[in-house]
Short mmCIF file of C-alpha atoms in Angstrom, two decimals:
data_model
loop_
_atom_site.label_atom_id
_atom_site.label_comp_id
_atom_site.label_asym_id
_atom_site.label_seq_id
_atom_site.Cartn_x
_atom_site.Cartn_y
_atom_site.Cartn_z
CA UNK A 1 -107.30 30.84 13.98
CA UNK A 2 -103.89 32.01 15.29
CA UNK A 3 -101.67 29.15 16.47
CA UNK A 4 -100.72 29.35 19.95
CA UNK A 5 -97.01 28.65 20.71
CA UNK A 6 -96.18 27.13 23.98
CA UNK A 7 -93.50 28.69 26.10
CA UNK A 8 -91.85 25.19 26.63
CA UNK A 9 -90.85 24.75 22.92
CA UNK A 10 -87.92 27.26 22.93
CA UNK A 11 -85.61 25.32 25.19
CA UNK A 12 -86.09 22.23 22.98
CA UNK A 13 -85.00 24.03 19.83
CA UNK A 14 -81.86 25.28 21.66
CA UNK A 15 -80.86 21.77 22.73
CA UNK A 16 -81.10 20.54 19.12
CA UNK A 17 -78.77 23.31 17.96
CA UNK A 18 -76.19 22.37 20.48
CA UNK A 19 -76.28 18.65 19.53
CA UNK A 20 -75.72 19.61 15.83
CA UNK A 21 -72.71 21.61 16.81
CA UNK A 22 -71.25 18.78 18.91
CA UNK A 23 -71.80 16.25 16.08
CA UNK A 24 -70.16 18.52 13.55
CA UNK A 25 -67.20 19.13 15.91
CA UNK A 26 -66.79 15.42 16.39
CA UNK A 27 -66.78 14.80 12.68
CA UNK A 28 -64.05 17.35 12.17
CA UNK A 29 -62.03 15.83 15.03
CA UNK A 30 -62.27 12.36 13.53
CA UNK A 31 -61.27 13.66 10.12
CA UNK A 32 -58.27 15.40 11.62
CA UNK A 33 -57.26 12.30 13.54
CA UNK A 34 -57.42 10.15 10.41
CA UNK A 35 -55.31 12.69 8.46
CA UNK A 36 -52.71 12.60 11.26
CA UNK A 37 -52.61 8.79 11.18
CA UNK A 38 -52.25 8.83 7.38
CA UNK A 39 -49.43 11.31 7.63
CA UNK A 40 -47.78 9.24 10.34
CA UNK A 41 -48.11 6.09 8.17
CA UNK A 42 -46.35 7.77 5.43
CA UNK A 43 -43.06 7.78 7.59
CA UNK A 44 -43.27 4.15 8.66
CA UNK A 45 -40.79 1.58 7.32
CA UNK A 46 -40.33 -2.19 7.39
CA UNK A 47 -37.21 -3.34 9.27
CA UNK A 48 -36.00 -6.88 10.02
CA UNK A 49 -34.07 -7.48 13.26
CA UNK A 50 -31.91 -10.62 13.57
CA UNK A 51 -30.84 -11.37 17.23
CA UNK A 52 -27.61 -13.17 18.16
CA UNK A 53 -29.72 -16.15 19.07
CA UNK A 54 -30.86 -16.43 15.43
CA UNK A 55 -34.40 -15.22 16.14
CA UNK A 56 -35.76 -12.90 13.46
CA UNK A 57 -38.45 -10.25 13.88
CA UNK A 58 -40.06 -7.97 11.43
CA UNK A 59 -41.26 -4.57 12.80
CA UNK A 60 -42.84 -1.38 11.50
CA UNK A 61 -41.16 1.74 12.75
CA UNK A 62 -40.90 5.47 12.16
CA UNK A 63 -37.57 5.82 13.91
CA UNK A 64 -34.51 6.74 11.88
CA UNK A 65 -31.37 5.34 13.52
CA UNK A 66 -30.44 1.76 14.46
CA UNK A 67 -30.17 2.78 18.15
CA UNK A 68 -33.59 4.38 18.24
CA UNK A 69 -35.19 1.33 16.62
CA UNK A 70 -33.61 -1.08 19.12
CA UNK A 71 -34.62 1.08 22.03
CA UNK A 72 -38.20 1.24 20.66
CA UNK A 73 -38.37 -2.49 20.65
CA UNK A 74 -36.73 -2.90 24.09
CA UNK A 75 -33.68 -4.68 22.61
CA UNK A 76 -30.43 -4.34 24.64
CA UNK A 77 -27.02 -4.96 22.96
CA UNK A 78 -24.71 -6.82 25.27
CA UNK A 79 -20.96 -5.97 25.66
CA UNK A 80 -19.84 -9.13 23.74
CA UNK A 81 -22.24 -8.41 20.86
CA UNK A 82 -21.87 -6.06 17.86
CA UNK A 83 -24.46 -4.51 15.69
CA UNK A 84 -24.53 -4.14 11.92
CA UNK A 85 -25.07 -1.40 10.71
CA UNK A 86 -23.58 0.87 13.40
CA UNK A 87 -25.90 2.20 16.09
CA UNK A 88 -25.81 5.77 14.80
CA UNK A 89 -26.52 4.75 11.18
CA UNK A 90 -29.87 5.64 9.66
CA UNK A 91 -31.99 3.00 7.96
CA UNK A 92 -34.30 3.15 4.94
CA UNK A 93 -37.02 0.74 4.20
CA UNK A 94 -36.50 -3.00 3.91
CA UNK A 95 -33.23 -3.02 5.83
CA UNK A 96 -31.89 -5.56 8.28
CA UNK A 97 -30.31 -5.03 11.75
CA UNK A 98 -28.02 -7.93 12.64
CA UNK A 99 -26.80 -8.52 16.26
CA UNK A 100 -23.94 -11.05 16.46
CA UNK A 101 -21.43 -12.34 19.01
CA UNK A 102 -17.80 -12.05 18.07
CA UNK A 103 -16.53 -10.93 14.63
CA UNK A 104 -18.82 -9.74 11.97
CA UNK A 105 -19.58 -12.25 9.12
CA UNK A 106 -20.10 -11.70 5.52
CA UNK A 107 -23.72 -12.68 5.82
CA UNK A 108 -24.34 -9.51 7.88
CA UNK A 109 -22.33 -7.31 5.52
CA UNK A 110 -24.26 -8.75 2.55
CA UNK A 111 -27.34 -6.87 3.68
CA UNK A 112 -25.59 -3.51 3.21
CA UNK A 113 -23.54 -4.05 0.07
CA UNK A 114 -24.74 -4.80 -3.39
CA UNK A 115 -23.87 -8.05 -5.12
CA UNK A 116 -21.68 -6.16 -7.54
CA UNK A 117 -19.69 -4.73 -4.63
CA UNK A 118 -19.14 -8.01 -2.99
CA UNK A 119 -18.02 -9.59 -6.31
CA UNK A 120 -15.62 -6.65 -6.82
CA UNK A 121 -13.93 -7.29 -3.50
CA UNK A 122 -13.29 -10.94 -4.44
CA UNK A 123 -12.45 -10.78 -8.11
CA UNK A 124 -8.76 -10.14 -7.51
CA UNK A 125 -8.28 -13.35 -5.53
CA UNK A 126 -6.61 -16.03 -7.48
CA UNK A 127 -6.17 -19.69 -6.36
CA UNK A 128 -3.37 -21.90 -7.65
CA UNK A 129 -2.22 -25.42 -6.98
CA UNK A 130 1.57 -25.60 -6.81
CA UNK A 131 4.00 -28.55 -6.22
CA UNK A 132 7.48 -27.90 -4.95
CA UNK A 133 10.33 -30.04 -3.64
CA UNK A 134 11.97 -29.35 -0.24
CA UNK A 135 15.10 -30.82 1.49
CA UNK A 136 14.80 -33.15 4.43
CA UNK A 137 17.89 -32.30 6.51
CA UNK A 138 20.02 -35.33 7.47
CA UNK A 139 21.06 -35.97 11.06
CA UNK A 140 24.61 -36.57 12.37
CA UNK A 141 25.21 -39.73 14.43
CA UNK A 142 28.46 -39.87 16.50
CA UNK A 143 29.75 -43.23 17.66
CA UNK A 144 32.56 -43.58 20.19
CA UNK A 145 34.57 -46.82 19.25
CA UNK A 146 37.78 -45.67 20.84
CA UNK A 147 39.62 -47.62 23.58
CA UNK A 148 39.29 -44.72 25.96
CA UNK A 149 42.76 -43.55 25.00
CA UNK A 150 43.91 -40.03 25.41
CA UNK A 151 44.35 -39.44 21.61
CA UNK A 152 41.35 -39.82 19.50
CA UNK A 153 40.27 -38.84 16.02
CA UNK A 154 36.90 -38.50 14.29
CA UNK A 155 36.37 -40.56 11.10
CA UNK A 156 33.33 -40.13 8.79
CA UNK A 157 32.09 -43.66 8.12
CA UNK A 158 29.04 -42.56 6.26
CA UNK A 159 28.53 -39.23 4.43
CA UNK A 160 25.12 -37.60 5.19
CA UNK A 161 22.81 -36.35 2.45
CA UNK A 162 19.52 -34.57 2.59
CA UNK A 163 16.42 -36.21 1.53
CA UNK A 164 13.70 -34.90 -0.75
CA UNK A 165 9.98 -34.47 -0.25
CA UNK A 166 7.31 -33.18 -2.65
CA UNK A 167 4.69 -30.94 -1.18
CA UNK A 168 1.53 -29.77 -2.86
CA UNK A 169 0.06 -26.47 -1.80
CA UNK A 170 -3.19 -24.65 -2.43
CA UNK A 171 -2.10 -21.00 -2.66
CA UNK A 172 -4.36 -17.88 -2.74
CA UNK A 173 -3.12 -14.62 -4.22
CA UNK A 174 -4.66 -11.23 -4.01
CA UNK A 175 -3.38 -8.44 -6.23
CA UNK A 176 -0.34 -10.58 -6.97
CA UNK A 177 0.58 -11.20 -3.34
CA UNK A 178 0.25 -14.47 -1.52
CA UNK A 179 -2.31 -14.29 1.26
CA UNK A 180 -2.83 -17.94 2.26
CA UNK A 181 -1.08 -21.24 1.79
CA UNK A 182 -2.57 -24.71 2.69
CA UNK A 183 -0.76 -28.06 2.45
CA UNK A 184 -2.80 -30.52 0.41
CA UNK A 185 -0.41 -33.48 0.32
CA UNK A 186 3.23 -34.51 1.12
CA UNK A 187 5.25 -37.30 -0.46
CA UNK A 188 8.77 -38.39 0.39
CA UNK A 189 10.83 -38.78 -2.82
CA UNK A 190 14.09 -39.63 -1.14
CA UNK A 191 14.85 -40.58 2.51
CA UNK A 192 17.65 -38.62 4.15
CA UNK A 193 20.95 -40.52 4.94
CA UNK A 194 22.42 -39.92 8.30
CA UNK A 195 25.97 -38.80 8.60
CA UNK A 196 27.85 -41.21 10.84
CA UNK A 197 31.00 -40.16 12.65
CA UNK A 198 33.16 -42.61 14.54
CA UNK A 199 35.49 -41.41 17.36
CA UNK A 200 38.49 -43.76 17.14
CA UNK A 201 41.82 -44.12 18.73
CA UNK A 202 44.17 -42.04 16.65
CA UNK A 203 45.91 -44.04 13.83
CA UNK A 204 49.61 -43.77 13.16
CA UNK A 205 49.24 -41.07 10.51
CA UNK A 206 51.11 -38.21 12.08
CA UNK A 207 54.06 -36.33 10.74
CA UNK A 208 56.31 -38.73 12.65
CA UNK A 209 55.59 -41.14 9.84
CA UNK A 210 57.53 -39.02 7.44
CA UNK A 211 61.29 -39.57 7.54
CA UNK A 212 62.28 -36.58 5.34
CA UNK A 213 61.10 -33.24 4.16
CA UNK A 214 61.14 -34.57 0.55
CA UNK A 215 58.34 -37.12 1.47
CA UNK A 216 56.13 -34.33 2.72
CA UNK A 217 56.77 -32.38 -0.50
CA UNK A 218 55.92 -35.45 -2.49
CA UNK A 219 52.63 -35.88 -0.67
CA UNK A 220 51.83 -32.22 -1.42
CA UNK A 221 52.58 -32.69 -5.07
CA UNK A 222 50.54 -35.94 -5.46
CA UNK A 223 47.53 -34.42 -3.61
CA UNK A 224 47.71 -31.28 -5.82
CA UNK A 225 47.95 -33.29 -9.01
CA UNK A 226 45.19 -35.65 -8.04
CA UNK A 227 42.58 -32.87 -7.70
CA UNK A 228 43.72 -30.39 -5.15
CA UNK A 229 42.02 -27.35 -6.60
CA UNK A 230 40.60 -26.27 -3.26
CA UNK A 231 41.00 -27.11 0.38
CA UNK A 232 38.03 -29.47 0.42
CA UNK A 233 39.20 -31.35 -2.76
CA UNK A 234 42.75 -31.55 -1.40
CA UNK A 235 41.48 -33.01 1.96
CA UNK A 236 39.33 -35.40 -0.05
CA UNK A 237 42.38 -36.88 -1.84
CA UNK A 238 44.39 -37.11 1.39
CA UNK A 239 41.28 -38.56 3.18
CA UNK A 240 41.29 -41.43 0.73
CA UNK A 241 44.81 -42.30 1.73
CA UNK A 242 43.92 -42.06 5.41
CA UNK A 243 40.92 -44.30 4.94
CA UNK A 244 43.11 -46.92 3.24
CA UNK A 245 45.35 -47.03 6.33
CA UNK A 246 42.34 -48.09 8.42
CA UNK A 247 41.06 -50.47 5.78
CA UNK A 248 41.82 -54.26 5.89
CA UNK A 249 42.01 -54.26 2.12
CA UNK A 250 44.49 -51.40 1.67
CA UNK A 251 46.51 -51.54 4.94
CA UNK A 252 49.02 -53.77 3.16
CA UNK A 253 50.34 -50.63 1.52
CA UNK A 254 51.53 -49.25 4.82
CA UNK A 255 50.42 -47.16 7.73
CA UNK A 256 51.27 -43.65 6.54
CA UNK A 257 49.77 -41.27 3.99
CA UNK A 258 53.08 -41.30 2.07
CA UNK A 259 53.19 -45.18 1.81
CA UNK A 260 49.61 -45.24 0.58
CA UNK A 261 50.04 -42.44 -2.06
CA UNK A 262 53.29 -43.99 -3.40
CA UNK A 263 52.03 -47.59 -3.53
CA UNK A 264 52.55 -49.25 -6.99
CA UNK A 265 49.72 -48.79 -9.46
CA UNK A 266 47.55 -46.65 -7.21
CA UNK A 267 47.94 -42.78 -7.21
CA UNK A 268 49.60 -40.72 -9.98
CA UNK A 269 52.96 -41.32 -8.31
CA UNK A 270 53.54 -44.56 -10.14
CA UNK A 271 51.30 -43.82 -13.22
CA UNK A 272 52.77 -40.62 -14.68
CA UNK A 273 55.10 -37.78 -13.91
CA UNK A 274 52.65 -34.77 -14.01
CA UNK A 275 52.87 -34.39 -10.26
CA UNK A 276 56.67 -33.64 -10.36
CA UNK A 277 55.98 -29.97 -11.40
CA UNK A 278 54.54 -29.41 -7.90
CA UNK A 279 57.67 -30.56 -6.05
CA UNK A 280 59.69 -28.21 -3.86
CA UNK A 281 56.54 -26.85 -2.09
CA UNK A 282 55.25 -25.49 -5.35
CA UNK A 283 51.60 -25.88 -4.17
CA UNK A 284 48.92 -23.48 -2.73
CA UNK A 285 48.95 -23.17 1.08
CA UNK A 286 45.45 -24.80 1.29
CA UNK A 287 47.07 -28.04 -0.04
CA UNK A 288 49.60 -28.00 2.75
CA UNK A 289 46.87 -27.25 5.29
CA UNK A 290 44.71 -30.09 4.05
CA UNK A 291 47.54 -32.61 4.15
CA UNK A 292 48.41 -31.46 7.74
CA UNK A 293 44.81 -31.95 8.84
CA UNK A 294 44.65 -35.32 7.25
CA UNK A 295 47.73 -36.42 9.05
CA UNK A 296 46.15 -35.44 12.30
CA UNK A 297 43.16 -37.78 11.45
CA UNK A 298 40.68 -35.26 9.88
CA UNK A 299 38.73 -36.65 6.90
CA UNK A 300 35.77 -35.36 4.85
CA UNK A 301 34.53 -38.64 3.49
CA UNK A 302 34.65 -42.48 4.27
CA UNK A 303 35.80 -43.74 0.83
CA UNK A 304 39.08 -45.28 -0.34
CA UNK A 305 38.93 -44.93 -4.13
CA UNK A 306 38.08 -42.15 -6.62
CA UNK A 307 37.85 -41.30 -10.22
CA UNK A 308 37.25 -38.11 -12.08
CA UNK A 309 33.55 -37.43 -12.55
CA UNK A 310 33.79 -37.99 -16.32
CA UNK A 311 35.48 -41.32 -15.97
CA UNK A 312 33.29 -42.67 -13.19
CA UNK A 313 30.32 -44.94 -13.73
CA UNK A 314 26.70 -44.33 -12.92
CA UNK A 315 26.83 -46.78 -10.05
CA UNK A 316 29.91 -45.22 -8.58
CA UNK A 317 28.28 -41.75 -8.73
CA UNK A 318 25.12 -43.09 -7.10
CA UNK A 319 27.01 -44.79 -4.23
CA UNK A 320 29.75 -42.24 -3.69
CA UNK A 321 30.15 -38.47 -3.36
CA UNK A 322 31.46 -35.77 -5.80
CA UNK A 323 34.10 -33.54 -4.20
CA UNK A 324 35.94 -31.06 -6.47
CA UNK A 325 35.28 -33.04 -9.67
CA UNK A 326 36.33 -36.43 -8.30
CA UNK A 327 33.81 -39.13 -7.37
CA UNK A 328 34.85 -40.90 -4.20
CA UNK A 329 33.51 -44.49 -3.57
CA UNK A 330 34.41 -47.88 -2.24
CA UNK A 331 35.81 -49.13 1.03
#
């Protein structure tokens, strides 16, 4: 018997075909989407972002530059902040973006330089501990002990001397040049001694104390023989005579430079005759000037006695002062 086909079966087969087409299309769409995702995942990279507050965040991104990555994550860089690396720099995988306030620190730089590069930048820095001695300047103290007279003179009653201090530094050098110096310790080795100057009423030591020109020439000759190899050494010899005039111990020898220099058993005048060769003004001009200044009350030390350095004792050298090869000491 021939099978009878119903007219209603044709639309049903058509519907099934359409469904198959839709299913196949959907499968192709899903496959294409997955392939797109896989392709996109191939460009993603892991980046750490450290905010100025210290908060750290790890993100996955496909963006290339620092600026794009920050915008993608809604991070705004404030005017007082700086970013490392630069905003226009591109990042590869496993890199760090650091946002800081103020100057950049080595911690931020360390993410972008290798350990070898960092060590290379520091290997030329050398640190040394050095100890040196420095002078401590002395101060000058002026005392007015005059009787308010119109004529006064300055007299040094104590010679000033610098002190010494020992300073230990930690010094850093880079490529042979000093780049930093830090004081570690200080120690005073010798305290400074103040220079004391007294302003007194002028003593009777002017040229009026000399009766003849030959006395002045004698003074020049004695001063030259006793050590007048320079102005300072000539003034030092004459100063010892001026200081004796003002000393209770030596004032018995008179009130003029001439009387002090020619007193028995004191200066070379009564000991030998070597000074005679300088008579008649046969002395340098600086000797004459030093004698003139001393007669007007100028002195360069407070002492009354002296010896050549070689003949002086250790205690005399320690308590006195060396001027032109003579050690001046005593009062």
